[in-house]
Short mmCIF file of C-alpha atoms (C1' of nucleotides) in Angstrom, two decimals:
data_model
loop_
_atom_site.label_atom_id
_atom_site.label_comp_id
_atom_site.label_asym_id
_atom_site.label_seq_id
_atom_site.Cartn_x
_atom_site.Cartn_y
_atom_site.Cartn_z
CA MET Y 3 -9.20 13.57 -5.96
CA THR Y 4 -10.92 13.77 -2.59
CA SER Y 5 -12.29 17.01 -1.25
CA THR Y 6 -11.89 17.71 2.44
CA CYS Y 7 -15.48 18.89 2.54
CA GLU Y 8 -17.52 16.46 0.52
CA ASN Y 9 -20.78 15.07 1.90
CA GLN Y 10 -20.95 17.79 4.56
CA THR Y 11 -24.24 18.14 6.40
CA VAL Y 12 -24.61 20.87 9.00
CA PRO Y 13 -27.77 22.06 10.74
CA LEU Y 14 -28.68 25.66 10.09
CA ASN Y 15 -28.13 27.04 13.57
CA MET Y 16 -25.34 28.61 15.57
CA GLU Y 17 -22.48 26.31 14.78
CA THR Y 18 -19.41 25.32 16.75
CA LEU Y 19 -16.15 24.96 14.83
CA ALA Y 20 -13.04 23.16 16.06
CA VAL Y 21 -9.88 24.95 14.96
CA ILE Y 22 -6.89 22.63 15.21
CA ASP Y 23 -3.13 22.99 14.97
CA PHE Y 24 -0.35 20.39 15.24
CA GLU Y 25 3.32 20.78 15.91
CA THR Y 26 5.20 17.82 14.46
CA THR Y 27 8.67 16.41 13.86
CA GLY Y 28 8.37 16.85 10.10
CA LEU Y 29 6.13 17.43 7.15
CA SER Y 30 4.71 14.01 6.41
CA PRO Y 31 3.50 11.15 8.59
CA ALA Y 32 4.14 8.92 5.58
CA MET Y 33 7.83 9.73 6.04
CA GLY Y 34 7.77 8.90 9.74
CA ALA Y 35 6.95 12.33 11.16
CA ARG Y 36 4.90 12.34 14.37
CA ALA Y 37 2.95 14.95 16.27
CA THR Y 38 4.60 16.58 19.28
CA GLU Y 39 1.82 19.00 20.30
CA ILE Y 40 -1.83 19.62 19.54
CA ALA Y 41 -4.15 22.50 20.28
CA VAL Y 42 -7.87 22.78 19.62
CA VAL Y 43 -9.89 25.98 19.91
CA LEU Y 44 -13.68 25.84 19.78
CA ILE Y 45 -15.38 28.91 18.33
CA ARG Y 46 -19.08 29.66 18.36
CA GLY Y 47 -20.90 32.85 17.55
CA GLY Y 48 -17.65 34.62 16.72
CA VAL Y 49 -15.89 33.96 20.02
CA ILE Y 50 -13.60 31.32 21.51
CA VAL Y 51 -15.67 29.18 23.88
CA ASP Y 52 -13.24 26.39 24.85
CA ARG Y 53 -9.66 25.16 24.40
CA TYR Y 54 -7.63 21.96 24.57
CA GLN Y 55 -3.84 21.81 24.40
CA SER Y 56 -1.19 19.22 25.17
CA LEU Y 57 2.32 18.20 24.30
CA MET Y 58 2.51 14.52 23.43
CA ASN Y 59 5.16 11.83 23.58
CA ALA Y 60 5.21 9.69 20.44
CA GLY Y 61 8.57 8.21 21.33
CA VAL Y 62 10.37 9.99 18.51
CA TYR Y 63 13.42 12.23 18.32
CA VAL Y 64 12.92 15.98 17.89
CA SER Y 65 15.56 17.35 15.54
CA GLY Y 66 17.53 20.50 16.26
CA PHE Y 67 15.76 22.23 13.39
CA ILE Y 68 12.33 21.46 14.81
CA GLU Y 69 13.40 22.42 18.34
CA GLN Y 70 14.64 25.75 17.04
CA LEU Y 71 11.49 26.27 14.98
CA THR Y 72 8.94 25.35 17.65
CA GLY Y 73 10.78 25.60 20.95
CA ILE Y 74 9.65 22.04 21.68
CA SER Y 75 12.59 20.00 22.98
CA ASN Y 76 13.20 16.30 23.44
CA ALA Y 77 12.97 16.82 27.20
CA MET Y 78 9.56 18.47 26.87
CA VAL Y 79 8.23 15.65 24.73
CA ARG Y 80 9.77 12.97 26.96
CA ASN Y 81 7.88 14.35 29.97
CA ALA Y 82 4.57 14.67 28.09
CA PRO Y 83 1.65 12.21 28.16
CA SER Y 84 1.67 9.53 25.50
CA ALA Y 85 0.46 10.39 22.00
CA ALA Y 86 -2.28 7.77 22.36
CA GLU Y 87 -3.54 9.35 25.57
CA VAL Y 88 -3.49 12.87 24.13
CA MET Y 89 -5.10 11.94 20.83
CA ALA Y 90 -7.91 10.10 22.60
CA ALA Y 91 -8.54 13.15 24.76
CA ALA Y 92 -8.44 15.50 21.76
CA ALA Y 93 -10.81 13.30 19.77
CA ASP Y 94 -13.22 13.16 22.70
CA PHE Y 95 -12.95 16.94 23.10
CA ILE Y 96 -13.76 17.59 19.43
CA GLY Y 97 -16.35 14.86 18.94
CA ASP Y 98 -18.05 15.35 15.58
CA THR Y 99 -17.53 19.12 15.53
CA PRO Y 100 -16.57 20.36 12.03
CA MET Y 101 -12.87 21.09 11.86
CA VAL Y 102 -10.80 23.94 10.46
CA ALA Y 103 -7.04 24.33 10.06
CA HIS Y 104 -4.64 26.61 8.23
CA ASN Y 105 -3.40 24.58 5.25
CA ALA Y 106 -5.79 21.86 6.36
CA SER Y 107 -4.24 19.16 4.20
CA PHE Y 108 -1.25 19.16 6.56
CA ASP Y 109 -3.18 18.91 9.85
CA ARG Y 110 -5.68 16.48 8.35
CA LYS Y 111 -2.86 14.10 7.44
CA PHE Y 112 -1.51 14.11 10.98
CA TRP Y 113 -4.96 13.97 12.60
CA ASP Y 114 -5.88 10.91 10.54
CA ALA Y 115 -2.49 9.24 11.06
CA GLU Y 116 -2.41 9.77 14.83
CA LEU Y 117 -6.06 8.73 15.23
CA GLY Y 118 -5.37 5.63 13.17
CA ARG Y 119 -2.70 4.61 15.65
CA ILE Y 120 -5.36 4.38 18.36
CA GLN Y 121 -7.85 2.64 16.07
CA ARG Y 122 -10.10 5.66 15.72
CA ARG Y 123 -11.34 7.43 12.62
CA ARG Y 124 -12.33 10.95 11.78
CA SER Y 125 -16.07 11.42 11.22
CA GLN Y 126 -16.13 15.04 10.10
CA ASN Y 127 -14.57 17.20 7.42
CA PHE Y 128 -11.88 19.87 7.42
CA ALA Y 129 -12.20 23.37 6.06
CA CYS Y 130 -9.01 25.20 5.13
CA SER Y 131 -8.59 28.78 6.33
CA MET Y 132 -5.69 29.29 3.92
CA LYS Y 133 -7.76 28.43 0.87
CA VAL Y 134 -10.62 30.67 1.95
CA ALA Y 135 -8.17 33.49 2.72
CA ARG Y 136 -6.61 33.19 -0.73
CA ARG Y 137 -10.01 33.82 -2.26
CA LEU Y 138 -11.12 36.52 0.17
CA PHE Y 139 -7.83 38.40 0.49
CA PRO Y 140 -5.91 37.93 -2.77
CA GLU Y 141 -4.15 41.23 -2.16
CA SER Y 142 -2.42 39.97 1.00
CA PRO Y 143 1.38 39.79 0.54
CA ASN Y 144 1.11 36.03 1.05
CA HIS Y 145 -1.20 33.65 2.85
CA LYS Y 146 0.98 32.39 5.65
CA LEU Y 147 -0.89 32.46 8.94
CA GLY Y 148 1.36 35.08 10.52
CA THR Y 149 1.19 37.34 7.49
CA LEU Y 150 -2.62 37.20 7.37
CA VAL Y 151 -2.85 37.98 11.09
CA GLN Y 152 -0.62 41.01 10.61
CA TYR Y 153 -2.31 42.08 7.37
CA LEU Y 154 -5.77 41.98 8.95
CA GLY Y 155 -4.71 43.46 12.28
CA LEU Y 156 -5.81 40.39 14.24
CA PRO Y 157 -4.68 39.66 17.83
CA ASP Y 158 -1.14 38.30 17.87
CA SER Y 159 0.44 36.91 21.02
CA GLY Y 160 3.88 37.15 19.42
CA VAL Y 161 4.28 33.40 19.80
CA HIS Y 162 4.52 31.41 16.59
CA HIS Y 163 4.90 27.71 15.83
CA ARG Y 164 3.32 26.63 19.10
CA ALA Y 165 0.04 24.81 18.76
CA MET Y 166 -2.21 26.95 20.92
CA ALA Y 167 -0.87 30.26 19.64
CA ASP Y 168 -1.31 29.16 16.03
CA ALA Y 169 -4.75 27.65 16.70
CA GLU Y 170 -5.90 30.88 18.32
CA MET Y 171 -4.58 32.95 15.41
CA THR Y 172 -6.38 30.63 12.98
CA ALA Y 173 -9.56 30.99 15.04
CA TYR Y 174 -9.33 34.78 14.87
CA LEU Y 175 -8.77 34.52 11.13
CA VAL Y 176 -11.82 32.28 10.68
CA VAL Y 177 -14.04 34.64 12.67
CA ARG Y 178 -12.70 37.57 10.66
CA MET Y 179 -13.41 35.79 7.39
CA GLN Y 180 -16.92 34.87 8.48
CA ALA Y 181 -17.56 38.53 9.29
CA GLU Y 182 -16.03 39.61 5.98
CA LEU Y 183 -18.23 37.20 4.04
CA MET Y 184 -21.35 38.31 5.87
CA GLN Y 185 -20.56 41.98 5.29
CA ARG Y 186 -19.29 41.71 1.72
CA PHE Y 187 -22.03 39.41 0.46
CA GLY Y 188 -24.92 40.28 2.77
CA LEU Y 189 -25.15 36.85 4.41
CA ASN Y 190 -26.86 36.23 7.74
CA HIS Y 191 -24.42 33.55 8.79
CA VAL Y 192 -21.44 31.63 7.43
CA LEU Y 193 -21.27 27.97 8.32
CA HIS Y 194 -18.56 25.36 7.90
CA LYS Y 195 -20.18 24.06 4.72
CA HIS Y 196 -20.10 27.57 3.25
CA LEU Y 197 -16.37 27.83 3.96
CA CYS Y 198 -15.99 24.48 2.19
CA THR Y 199 -17.93 25.73 -0.81
CA ILE Y 200 -15.88 28.91 -1.02
CA GLN Y 201 -12.53 27.17 -0.67
CA SER Y 202 -13.44 24.77 -3.45
CA ALA Y 203 -14.54 27.52 -5.84
CA SER Y 204 -12.18 28.86 -8.45
CA SER Y 205 -10.98 32.30 -7.45
CA VAL Y 206 -12.32 33.70 -10.71
CA LYS Y 207 -15.74 32.22 -9.92
CA LEU Y 208 -15.95 33.47 -6.32
CA GLU Y 209 -18.58 36.09 -7.12
CA ALA Y 210 -20.80 33.53 -8.85
CA THR Y 211 -20.31 31.11 -5.96
CA MET Y 212 -21.29 33.77 -3.45
CA LYS Y 213 -24.41 34.67 -5.44
CA ARG Y 214 -25.47 31.03 -5.24
CA LEU Y 215 -24.81 31.03 -1.50
CA GLN Y 216 -26.80 34.24 -1.06
CA LYS Y 217 -29.81 32.56 -2.64
CA ALA Y 218 -29.33 29.36 -0.65
CA ILE Y 219 -28.96 30.95 2.79
"C1'" DT E 4 26.49 11.91 0.71
"C1'" DG E 5 22.44 14.12 -0.04
"C1'" DC E 6 17.92 14.01 -0.08
"C1'" DC E 7 13.31 12.80 1.37
"C1'" DA E 8 5.69 15.36 1.15
"C1'" DG E 9 1.73 16.48 -1.20
"C1'" DG E 10 -2.28 18.84 -2.80
"C1'" DC E 11 -3.63 23.06 -4.70
"C1'" DC E 12 -3.24 26.81 -7.87
"C1'" DC E 13 -1.42 29.92 -11.36
"C1'" DT E 14 0.38 30.62 -15.91
"C1'" DC E 15 4.95 32.15 -19.96
"C1'" DT E 16 -0.79 25.77 -19.31
"C1'" DT E 17 -3.48 21.64 -20.65
"C1'" DT E 18 1.71 16.60 -24.13
"C1'" DA E 19 3.99 21.12 -17.70
"C1'" DG E 20 6.40 23.34 -14.38
"C1'" DG E 21 6.99 25.63 -10.32
"C1'" DG E 22 5.49 28.31 -6.18
"C1'" DC E 23 2.79 28.16 -2.03
"C1'" DC E 24 1.84 26.44 2.67
"C1'" DT E 25 2.19 23.40 6.69
"C1'" DT E 26 6.51 21.20 10.57
#
DNA sequence: TGCCAGGCCCTCTTTAGGGCCTT
């Protein structure tokens, strides 16, 4: 089994995180699904410092279900820049910035698959905001992005299943969780590698994990 | 025709099953 966060090395300073969200034609690139939209939000020091967003044309059909879910139509995709062009721009925008996504295994699959189509490879790891939220907020009704935003009283544009809206909500969630971790466990800062450590810890061992982090930070 | 993923996590578990979460 491969962790999304193994071999992570991050300098101990104010860190930039790239929060990413894809809209796609389905659930699995292995089954032929392609990305239709990507958004990236850069956060640093608890605030959003930059954004990238684009629809993309991968030359695939958008089903009625997906159009109803996301509001992204075949016409919108047809008029968008090519997937190769958009992915190259997104990869350049992110560089080697550590990445975060909600249910990261999903976005990581599409990021790797779309990058592979332009002969590029990911150099950094993903942290998963859903996994961290499950450990930090077990009392939340569920751990869907929209539910967590509502549960925690985070900013909500009212738009869902569009890449930038979901990336921004995930960014707010990440900042909120960093603050929660700092307050609850007396940490001075919470870096990407700490999120990776927490998401990989058993929920019943979270306290022990945090004690180790407290000593390490 | 109908269906199609996959990794994680919990528990009524571990010789397994099913829910969660993403589009």
